[in-house]
Coordinates of C-alpha atoms and ligand atoms in Angstrom, one line a residue:
X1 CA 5.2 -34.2 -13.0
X2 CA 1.9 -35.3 -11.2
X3 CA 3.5 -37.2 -8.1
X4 CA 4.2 -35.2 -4.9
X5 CA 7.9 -33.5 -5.1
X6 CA 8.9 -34.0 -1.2
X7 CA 10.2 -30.9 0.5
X8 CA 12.4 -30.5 3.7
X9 CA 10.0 -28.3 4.7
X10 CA 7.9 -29.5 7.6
X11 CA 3.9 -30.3 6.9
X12 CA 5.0 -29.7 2.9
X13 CA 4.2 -33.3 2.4
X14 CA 1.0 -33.4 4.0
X15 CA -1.7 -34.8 1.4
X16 CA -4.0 -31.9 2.7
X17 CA -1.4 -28.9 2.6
X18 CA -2.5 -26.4 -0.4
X19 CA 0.9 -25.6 -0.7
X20 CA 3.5 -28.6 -1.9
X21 CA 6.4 -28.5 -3.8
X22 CA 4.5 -29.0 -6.9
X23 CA 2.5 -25.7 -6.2
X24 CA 5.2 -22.8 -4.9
X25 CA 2.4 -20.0 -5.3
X26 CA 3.5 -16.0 -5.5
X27 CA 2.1 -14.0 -2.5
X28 CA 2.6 -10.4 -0.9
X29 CA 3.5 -10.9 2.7
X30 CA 4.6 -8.5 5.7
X31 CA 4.9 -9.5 9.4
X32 CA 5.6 -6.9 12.5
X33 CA 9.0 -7.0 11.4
X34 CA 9.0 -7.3 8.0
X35 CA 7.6 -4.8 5.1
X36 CA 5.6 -6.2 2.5
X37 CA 7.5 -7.9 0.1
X38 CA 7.7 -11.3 -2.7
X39 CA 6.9 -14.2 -0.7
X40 CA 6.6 -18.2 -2.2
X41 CA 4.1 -20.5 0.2
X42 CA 5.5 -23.7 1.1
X43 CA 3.5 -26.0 3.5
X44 CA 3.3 -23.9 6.2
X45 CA 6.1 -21.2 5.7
X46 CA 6.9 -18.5 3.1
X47 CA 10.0 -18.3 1.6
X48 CA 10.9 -14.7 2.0
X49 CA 12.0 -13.8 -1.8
X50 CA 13.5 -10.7 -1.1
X51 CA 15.9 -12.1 1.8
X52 CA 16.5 -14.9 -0.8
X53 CA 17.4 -12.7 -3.3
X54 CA 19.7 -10.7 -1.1
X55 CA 21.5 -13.9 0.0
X56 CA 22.2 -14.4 -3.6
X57 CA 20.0 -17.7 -3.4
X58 CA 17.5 -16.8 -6.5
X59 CA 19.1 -13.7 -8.8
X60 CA 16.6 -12.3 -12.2
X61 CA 19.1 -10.8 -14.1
X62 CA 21.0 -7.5 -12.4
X63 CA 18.2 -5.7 -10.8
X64 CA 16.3 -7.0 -7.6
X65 CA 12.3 -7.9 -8.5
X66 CA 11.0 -9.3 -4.7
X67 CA 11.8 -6.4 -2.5
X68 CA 8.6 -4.9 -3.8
X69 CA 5.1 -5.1 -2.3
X70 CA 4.0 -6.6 -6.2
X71 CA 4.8 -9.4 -8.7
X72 CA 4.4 -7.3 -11.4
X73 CA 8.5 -6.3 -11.6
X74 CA 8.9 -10.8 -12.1
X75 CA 6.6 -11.0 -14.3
X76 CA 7.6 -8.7 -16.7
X77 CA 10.3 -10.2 -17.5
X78 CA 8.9 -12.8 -19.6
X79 CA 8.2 -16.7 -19.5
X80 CA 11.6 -17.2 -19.4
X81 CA 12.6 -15.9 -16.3
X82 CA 8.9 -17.7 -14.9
X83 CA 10.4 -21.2 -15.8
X84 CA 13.7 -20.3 -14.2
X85 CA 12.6 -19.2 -11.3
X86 CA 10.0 -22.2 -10.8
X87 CA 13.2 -24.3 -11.6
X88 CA 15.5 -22.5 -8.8
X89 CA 12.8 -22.7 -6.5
X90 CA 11.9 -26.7 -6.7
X91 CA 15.7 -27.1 -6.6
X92 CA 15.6 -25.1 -3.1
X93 CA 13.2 -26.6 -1.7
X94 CA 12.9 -30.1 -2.6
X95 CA 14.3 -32.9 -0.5
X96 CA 17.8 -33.2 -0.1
X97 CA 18.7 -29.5 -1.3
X98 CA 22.2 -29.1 -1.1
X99 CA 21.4 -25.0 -0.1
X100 CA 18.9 -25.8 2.7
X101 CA 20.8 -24.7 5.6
X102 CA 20.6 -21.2 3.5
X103 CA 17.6 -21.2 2.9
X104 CA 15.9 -22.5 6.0
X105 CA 16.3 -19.0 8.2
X106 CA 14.6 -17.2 5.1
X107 CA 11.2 -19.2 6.4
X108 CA 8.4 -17.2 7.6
X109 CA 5.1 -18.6 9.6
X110 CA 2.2 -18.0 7.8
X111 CA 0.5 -17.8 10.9
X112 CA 2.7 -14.9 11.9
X113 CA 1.9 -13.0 7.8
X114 CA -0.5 -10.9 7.1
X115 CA -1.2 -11.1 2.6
X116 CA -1.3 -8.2 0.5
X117 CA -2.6 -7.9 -2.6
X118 CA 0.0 -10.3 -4.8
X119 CA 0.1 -7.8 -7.6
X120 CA -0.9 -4.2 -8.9
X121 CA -3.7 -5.0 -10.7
X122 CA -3.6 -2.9 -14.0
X123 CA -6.5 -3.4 -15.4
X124 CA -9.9 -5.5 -14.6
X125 CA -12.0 -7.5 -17.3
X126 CA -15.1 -9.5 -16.5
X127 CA -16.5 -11.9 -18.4
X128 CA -19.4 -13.7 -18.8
X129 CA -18.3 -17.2 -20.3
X130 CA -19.8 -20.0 -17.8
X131 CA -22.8 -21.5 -19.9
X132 CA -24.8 -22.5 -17.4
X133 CA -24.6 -19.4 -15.2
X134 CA -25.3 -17.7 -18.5
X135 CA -28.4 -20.0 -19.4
X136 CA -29.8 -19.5 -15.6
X137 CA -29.5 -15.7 -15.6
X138 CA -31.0 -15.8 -19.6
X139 CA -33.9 -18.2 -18.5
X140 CA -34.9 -15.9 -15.3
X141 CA -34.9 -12.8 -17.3
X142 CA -35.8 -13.4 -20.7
X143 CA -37.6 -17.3 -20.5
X144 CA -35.5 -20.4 -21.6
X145 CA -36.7 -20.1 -25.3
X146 CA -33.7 -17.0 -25.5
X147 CA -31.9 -17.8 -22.6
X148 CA -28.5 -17.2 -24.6
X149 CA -27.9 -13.7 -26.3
X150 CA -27.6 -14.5 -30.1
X151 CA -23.7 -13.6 -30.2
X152 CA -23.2 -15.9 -26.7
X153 CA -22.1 -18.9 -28.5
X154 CA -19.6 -17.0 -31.3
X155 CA -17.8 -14.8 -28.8
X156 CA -16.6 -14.6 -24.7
X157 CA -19.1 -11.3 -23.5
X158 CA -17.5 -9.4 -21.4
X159 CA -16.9 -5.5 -19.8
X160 CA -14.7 -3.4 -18.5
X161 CA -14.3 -3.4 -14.7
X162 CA -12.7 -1.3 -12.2
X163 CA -9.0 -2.4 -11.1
X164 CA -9.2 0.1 -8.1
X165 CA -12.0 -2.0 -6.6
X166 CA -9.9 -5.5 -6.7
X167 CA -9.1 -6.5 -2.8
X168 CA -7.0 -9.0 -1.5
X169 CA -9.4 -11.9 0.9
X170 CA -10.0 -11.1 4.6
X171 CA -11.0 -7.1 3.3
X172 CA -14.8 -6.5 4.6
X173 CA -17.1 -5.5 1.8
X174 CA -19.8 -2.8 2.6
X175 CA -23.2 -3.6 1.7
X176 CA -23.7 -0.6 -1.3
X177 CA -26.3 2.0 -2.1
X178 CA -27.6 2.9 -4.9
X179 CA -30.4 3.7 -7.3
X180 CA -33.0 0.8 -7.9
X181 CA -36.4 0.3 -9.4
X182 CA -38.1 -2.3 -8.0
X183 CA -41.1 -3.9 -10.5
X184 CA -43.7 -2.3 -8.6
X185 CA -42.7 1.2 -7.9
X186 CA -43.8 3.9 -9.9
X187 CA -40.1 5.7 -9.6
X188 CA -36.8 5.0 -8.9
X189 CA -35.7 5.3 -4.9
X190 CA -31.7 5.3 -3.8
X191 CA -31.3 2.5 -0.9
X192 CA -28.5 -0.1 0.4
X193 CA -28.9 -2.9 -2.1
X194 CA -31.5 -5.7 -1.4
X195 CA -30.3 -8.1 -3.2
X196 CA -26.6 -8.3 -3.0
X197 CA -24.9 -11.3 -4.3
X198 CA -21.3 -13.2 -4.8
X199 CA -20.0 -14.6 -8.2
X200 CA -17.8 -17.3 -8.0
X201 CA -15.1 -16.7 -10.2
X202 CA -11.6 -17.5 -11.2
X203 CA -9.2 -14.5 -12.3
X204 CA -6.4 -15.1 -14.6
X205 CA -3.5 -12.6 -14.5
X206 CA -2.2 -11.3 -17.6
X207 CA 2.1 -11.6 -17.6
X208 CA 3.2 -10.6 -20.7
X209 CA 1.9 -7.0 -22.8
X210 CA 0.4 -7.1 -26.0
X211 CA -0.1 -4.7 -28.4
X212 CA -2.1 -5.9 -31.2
X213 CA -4.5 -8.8 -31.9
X214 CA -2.8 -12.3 -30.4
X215 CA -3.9 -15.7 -30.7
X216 CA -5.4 -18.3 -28.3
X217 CA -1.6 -19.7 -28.5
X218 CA 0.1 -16.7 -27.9
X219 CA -2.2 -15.7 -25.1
X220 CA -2.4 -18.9 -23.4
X221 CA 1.3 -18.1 -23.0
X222 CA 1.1 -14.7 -22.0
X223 CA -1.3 -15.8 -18.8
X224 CA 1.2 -15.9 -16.0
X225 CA -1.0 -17.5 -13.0
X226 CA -4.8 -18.0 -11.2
X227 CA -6.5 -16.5 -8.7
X228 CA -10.3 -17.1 -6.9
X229 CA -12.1 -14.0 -7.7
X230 CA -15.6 -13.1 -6.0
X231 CA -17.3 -10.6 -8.2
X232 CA -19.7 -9.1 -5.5
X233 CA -22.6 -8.0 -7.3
X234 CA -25.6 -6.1 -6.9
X235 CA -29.0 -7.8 -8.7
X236 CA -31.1 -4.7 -8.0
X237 CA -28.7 -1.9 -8.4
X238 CA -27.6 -4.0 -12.2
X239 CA -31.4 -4.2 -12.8
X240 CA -31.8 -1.0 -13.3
X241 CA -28.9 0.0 -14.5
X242 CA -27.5 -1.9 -17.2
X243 CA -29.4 -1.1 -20.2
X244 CA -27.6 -0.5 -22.6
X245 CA -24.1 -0.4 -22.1
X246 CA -23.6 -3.3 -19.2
X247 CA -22.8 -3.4 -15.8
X248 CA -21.9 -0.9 -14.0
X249 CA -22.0 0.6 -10.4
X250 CA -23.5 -3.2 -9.6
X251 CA -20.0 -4.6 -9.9
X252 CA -17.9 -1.5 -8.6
X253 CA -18.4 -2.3 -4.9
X254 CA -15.4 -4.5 -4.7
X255 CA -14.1 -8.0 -6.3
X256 CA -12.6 -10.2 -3.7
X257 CA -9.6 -12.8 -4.7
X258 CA -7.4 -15.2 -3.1
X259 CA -3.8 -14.1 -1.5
X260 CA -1.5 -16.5 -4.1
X261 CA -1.0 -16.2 -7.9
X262 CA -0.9 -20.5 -8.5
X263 CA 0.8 -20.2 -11.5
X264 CA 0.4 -22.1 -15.1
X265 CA 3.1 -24.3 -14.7
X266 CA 1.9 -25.6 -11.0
X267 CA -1.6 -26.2 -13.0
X268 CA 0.2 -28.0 -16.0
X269 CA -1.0 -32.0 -14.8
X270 CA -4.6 -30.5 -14.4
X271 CA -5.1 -29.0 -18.1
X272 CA -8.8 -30.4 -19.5
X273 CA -10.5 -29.4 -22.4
X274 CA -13.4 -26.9 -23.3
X275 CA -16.8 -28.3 -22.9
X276 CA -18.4 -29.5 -26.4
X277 CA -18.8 -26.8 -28.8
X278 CA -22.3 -26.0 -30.3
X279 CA -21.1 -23.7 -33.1
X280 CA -17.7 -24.4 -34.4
X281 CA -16.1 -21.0 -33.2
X282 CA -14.5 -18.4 -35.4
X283 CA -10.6 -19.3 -36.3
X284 CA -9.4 -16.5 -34.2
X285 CA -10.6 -18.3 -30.9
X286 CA -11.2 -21.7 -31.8
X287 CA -9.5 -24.7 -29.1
X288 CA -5.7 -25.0 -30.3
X289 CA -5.5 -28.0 -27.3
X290 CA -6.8 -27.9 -23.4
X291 CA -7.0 -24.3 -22.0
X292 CA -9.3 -25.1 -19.1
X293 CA -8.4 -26.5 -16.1
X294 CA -9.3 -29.4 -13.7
X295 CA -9.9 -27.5 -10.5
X296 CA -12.5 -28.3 -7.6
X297 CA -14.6 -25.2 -6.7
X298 CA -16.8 -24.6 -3.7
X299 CA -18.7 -22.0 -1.9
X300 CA -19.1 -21.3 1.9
X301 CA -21.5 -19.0 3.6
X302 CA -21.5 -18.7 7.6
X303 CA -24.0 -16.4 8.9
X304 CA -22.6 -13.8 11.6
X305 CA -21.1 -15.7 14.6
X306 CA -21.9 -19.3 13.3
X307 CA -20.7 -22.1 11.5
X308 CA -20.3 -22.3 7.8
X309 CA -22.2 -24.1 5.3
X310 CA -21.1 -25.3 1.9
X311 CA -23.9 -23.9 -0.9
X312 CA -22.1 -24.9 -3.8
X313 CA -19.7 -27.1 -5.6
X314 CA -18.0 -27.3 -9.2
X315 CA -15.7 -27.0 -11.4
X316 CA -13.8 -24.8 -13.6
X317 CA -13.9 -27.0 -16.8
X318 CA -17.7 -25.6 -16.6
X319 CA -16.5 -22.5 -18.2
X320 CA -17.1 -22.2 -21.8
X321 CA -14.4 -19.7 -23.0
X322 CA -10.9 -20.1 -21.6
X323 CA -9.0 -17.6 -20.0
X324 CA -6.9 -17.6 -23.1
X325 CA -9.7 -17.3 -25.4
X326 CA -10.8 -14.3 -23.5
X327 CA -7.6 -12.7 -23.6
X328 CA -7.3 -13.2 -27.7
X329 CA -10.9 -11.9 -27.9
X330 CA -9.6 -8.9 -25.8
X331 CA -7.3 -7.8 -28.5
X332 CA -9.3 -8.4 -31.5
X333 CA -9.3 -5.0 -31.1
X334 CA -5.9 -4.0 -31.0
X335 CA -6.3 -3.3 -27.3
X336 CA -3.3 -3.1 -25.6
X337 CA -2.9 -5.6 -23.1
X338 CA -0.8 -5.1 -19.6
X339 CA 1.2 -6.9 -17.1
X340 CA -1.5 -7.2 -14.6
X341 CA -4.1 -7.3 -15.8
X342 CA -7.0 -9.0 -14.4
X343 CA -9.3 -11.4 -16.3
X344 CA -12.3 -12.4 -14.4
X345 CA -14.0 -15.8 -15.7
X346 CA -17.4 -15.3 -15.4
X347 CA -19.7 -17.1 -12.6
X348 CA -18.8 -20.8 -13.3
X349 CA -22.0 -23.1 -12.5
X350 CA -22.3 -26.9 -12.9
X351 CA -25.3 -28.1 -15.2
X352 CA -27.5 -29.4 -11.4
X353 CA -28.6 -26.9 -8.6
X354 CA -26.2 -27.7 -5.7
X355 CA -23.5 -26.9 -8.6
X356 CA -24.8 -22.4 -8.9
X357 CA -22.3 -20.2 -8.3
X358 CA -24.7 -17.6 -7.3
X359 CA -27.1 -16.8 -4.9
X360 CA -29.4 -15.6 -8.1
X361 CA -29.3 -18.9 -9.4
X362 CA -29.3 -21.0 -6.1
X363 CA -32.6 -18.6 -4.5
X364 CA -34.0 -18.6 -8.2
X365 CA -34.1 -15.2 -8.4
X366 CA -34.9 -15.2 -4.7
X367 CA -38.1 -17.2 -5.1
X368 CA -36.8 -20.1 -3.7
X369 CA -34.3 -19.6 -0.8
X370 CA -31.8 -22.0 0.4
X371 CA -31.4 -23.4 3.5
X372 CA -28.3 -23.4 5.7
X373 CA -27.3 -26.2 8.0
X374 CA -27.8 -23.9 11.2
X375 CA -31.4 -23.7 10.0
X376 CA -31.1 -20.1 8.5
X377 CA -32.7 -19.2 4.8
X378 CA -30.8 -17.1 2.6
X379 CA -32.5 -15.8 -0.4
X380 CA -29.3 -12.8 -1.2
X381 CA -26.5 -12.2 1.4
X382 CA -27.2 -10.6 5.2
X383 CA -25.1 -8.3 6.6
X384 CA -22.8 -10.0 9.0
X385 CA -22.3 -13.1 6.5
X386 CA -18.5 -14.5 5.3
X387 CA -18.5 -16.0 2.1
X388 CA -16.1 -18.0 1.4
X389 CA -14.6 -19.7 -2.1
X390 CA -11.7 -22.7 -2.0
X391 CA -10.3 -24.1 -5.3
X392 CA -8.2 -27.3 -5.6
X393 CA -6.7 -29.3 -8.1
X394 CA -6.2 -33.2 -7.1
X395 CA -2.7 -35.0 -8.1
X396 CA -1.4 -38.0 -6.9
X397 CA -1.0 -37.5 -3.2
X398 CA -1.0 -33.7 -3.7
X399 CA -3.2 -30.9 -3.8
X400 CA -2.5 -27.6 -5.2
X401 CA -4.7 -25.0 -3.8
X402 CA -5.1 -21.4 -3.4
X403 CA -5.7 -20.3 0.1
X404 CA -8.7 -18.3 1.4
X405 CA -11.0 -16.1 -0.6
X406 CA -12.7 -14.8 1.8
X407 CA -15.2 -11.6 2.9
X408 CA -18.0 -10.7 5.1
X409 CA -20.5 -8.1 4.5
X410 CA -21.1 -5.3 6.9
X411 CA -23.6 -3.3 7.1
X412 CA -24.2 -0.3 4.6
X413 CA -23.4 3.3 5.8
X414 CA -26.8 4.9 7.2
X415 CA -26.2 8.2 5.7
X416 CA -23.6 7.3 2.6
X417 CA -23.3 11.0 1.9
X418 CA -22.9 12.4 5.5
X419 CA -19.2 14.2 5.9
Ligands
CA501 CA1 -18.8 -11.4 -12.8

């Protein structure tokens, strides 16, 4: 399936539309009229899942799952019921649908939606599996000879985020405070974060709950979709911080992702394998077939008022560990796994400079600033700026994208304790 499926739905066909047939991403949607509820993007519209449902036109066994301001009631009932529904829906809205006069009032404008959060995030892992973000960050802080931490190459590092912080694109993100220690100061000074960056990111969404060790098979079937994810981070605040137990406060500011789940099955045609492997990894998450996917990346920055300028492209077959091989890793453990849970990638950087997906390794650590088209330098984000990440994969005469994942910066509070 890696030709366009034509729709009835107007601008569905378009070669530029994120939002074919072939994708049918799962978004939270409300209008003035309308609570927020299940919504499926298609070209221009949203098909409003929870009408649908009531009109009998998609039915999950006896209960209703869309009328809820969350996916997480779908996707717990298995890959099953994701097949079925991604079935029901082509069927609905593909070209010559026998139930499109049914369907067709259930359309919504997307111009006329605002997007929720698609899902109740449970949980929140980040990882820290793209090599080459990993061998930039090693080679600023430690020198290229031990760029990599000895266990890098054996296992997908990662920490335990904060699920509370995870907000939909569009939300403004504060500039933080906290404690630092800059090289030259004798003592540590509290202060709105200097050096506050983005990480570009993708998220995959946990569907299925484990309890127990699972394998790379079991979890690459347990991963219901993909999201952009924007781990805003804070170099100075982390600085200080992280020793020994990781980041902390640095990363709690807020994560930023895109409005639509794209789901594994949309992603199928684009599947590409892990990058060459320098140690042959442990059984327990060695490459049991293609986990990664074939999906353009890119970066925007526009400074306050002005146009935007593209500071980075790549890819996600960059990263080193898949999503899958992070979730197996996750339950080595016997961790218990949830629906919803949130697996951020890591900062995926290409192997050449206009491929960083950070402004720590674009600036260099801030020795080397950029410059944007509008003549501006950036060396970490200003307040006022809207970052801005876009995915895509590329079929044949289709694209399957993921809509905005988007945020600009305001300024930090002046007094963060004043009440
Ligand atoms: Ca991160």
């Amino acid at each position: 399936m890696t030709q366009l499926i034509r729709s009835w739905v107007a601008r569905a066909n378009d070669a530029d539309t994120p939002f074919p047939v072939n994708n049918l991403p799962y978004g939270v949607f409300s209008t003035a009229m309308l609570e927020p509820r299940c919504g499926v993007a298609i070209g221009d519209k949203i098909l409003d899942m929870a009408a649908a449902e009531a009109a009998g036109l998609v039915r999950m066994g006896d209960k209703a799952v869309f009328d809820a301001p969350a996916w997480n009631g779908f996707m717990a009932l298995g890959p099953e019921a994701w097949a079925a529904l991604r079935a029901r829906l082509i069927t609905l809205l593909s070209e010559g649908a026998a139930e499109r006069a049914e369907v067709e009032p259930l359309l919504v404008d997307q111009a006329d939606a605002d997007l929720h959060l698609p899902f109740r995030v449970a949980e929140y892992t980040d990882f820290y599996a793209g090599k080459n973000h990993a061998l930039n960050v090693g080679t600023m802080f430690r020198g290229p000879e031990n760029a990599l931490p000895p266990n890098w190459l054996h296992l997908p590092i990662g920490y335990n985020g904060r699920a509370s912080s995870v907000v939909v694109s569009g939300t403004d993100v504060r500039r933080p405070c906290g404690q630092v220690k800059p090289r030259d100061a004798e003592e540590p000074r509290f202060q709105p974060s200097a050096r506050f960056d983005l990480e570009l990111e993708m998220g995959a969404i946990v569907g299925t709950a484990s309890d127990g060790p699972i394998s790379v098979k079991e979890a690459d079937d347990a991963i219901f979709g993909y999201v952009l994810l924007n781990d805003w981070s804070a170099r100075d605040i982390q600085a200080w911080e992280y020793q020994p137990l990781g980041p902390f406060q640095a990363k709690a500011t807020a994560t930023t992702i895109s409005p639509w789940i794209v789901t594994k099955a949309a992603l199928e045609p684009f599947r590409a394998d892990a990058p060459t492997r320098e140690k042959a990894l442990l059984p327990h998450l060695a490459d049991v077939g293609p986990m990664l996917y074939d999906i353009d990346l890119a970066v925007t920055l526009a400074p306050e008022g002005k146009p935007a300028t593209t500071i980075a492209r790549t890819n996600y077959r960059e990263i080193y560990y898949s999503a899958a091989q992070q979730l197996a890793h996750h339950t080595t453990s016997g961790c218990p796994m949830r629906v919803g849970d949130l697996l951020g990638s890591g900062t995926i950087s290409g192997s050449t400079k206009p491929e960083r997906g950070s402004l720590l390794e674009l600036s260099w650590g801030g020795k080397e600033p950029i410059t944007l088209e509008t003549g501006e330098q950036r060396r970490f984000l200003e307040d006022g700026d809207t970052l801005g990440l876009t995915g895509a994969a590329h079929g044949d005469g289709y694209t399957i994208g993921f809509g905005p994942c988007v945020g600009t910066i305001v300024p930090a509070l002046d007094d963060p304790y004043a009440r």
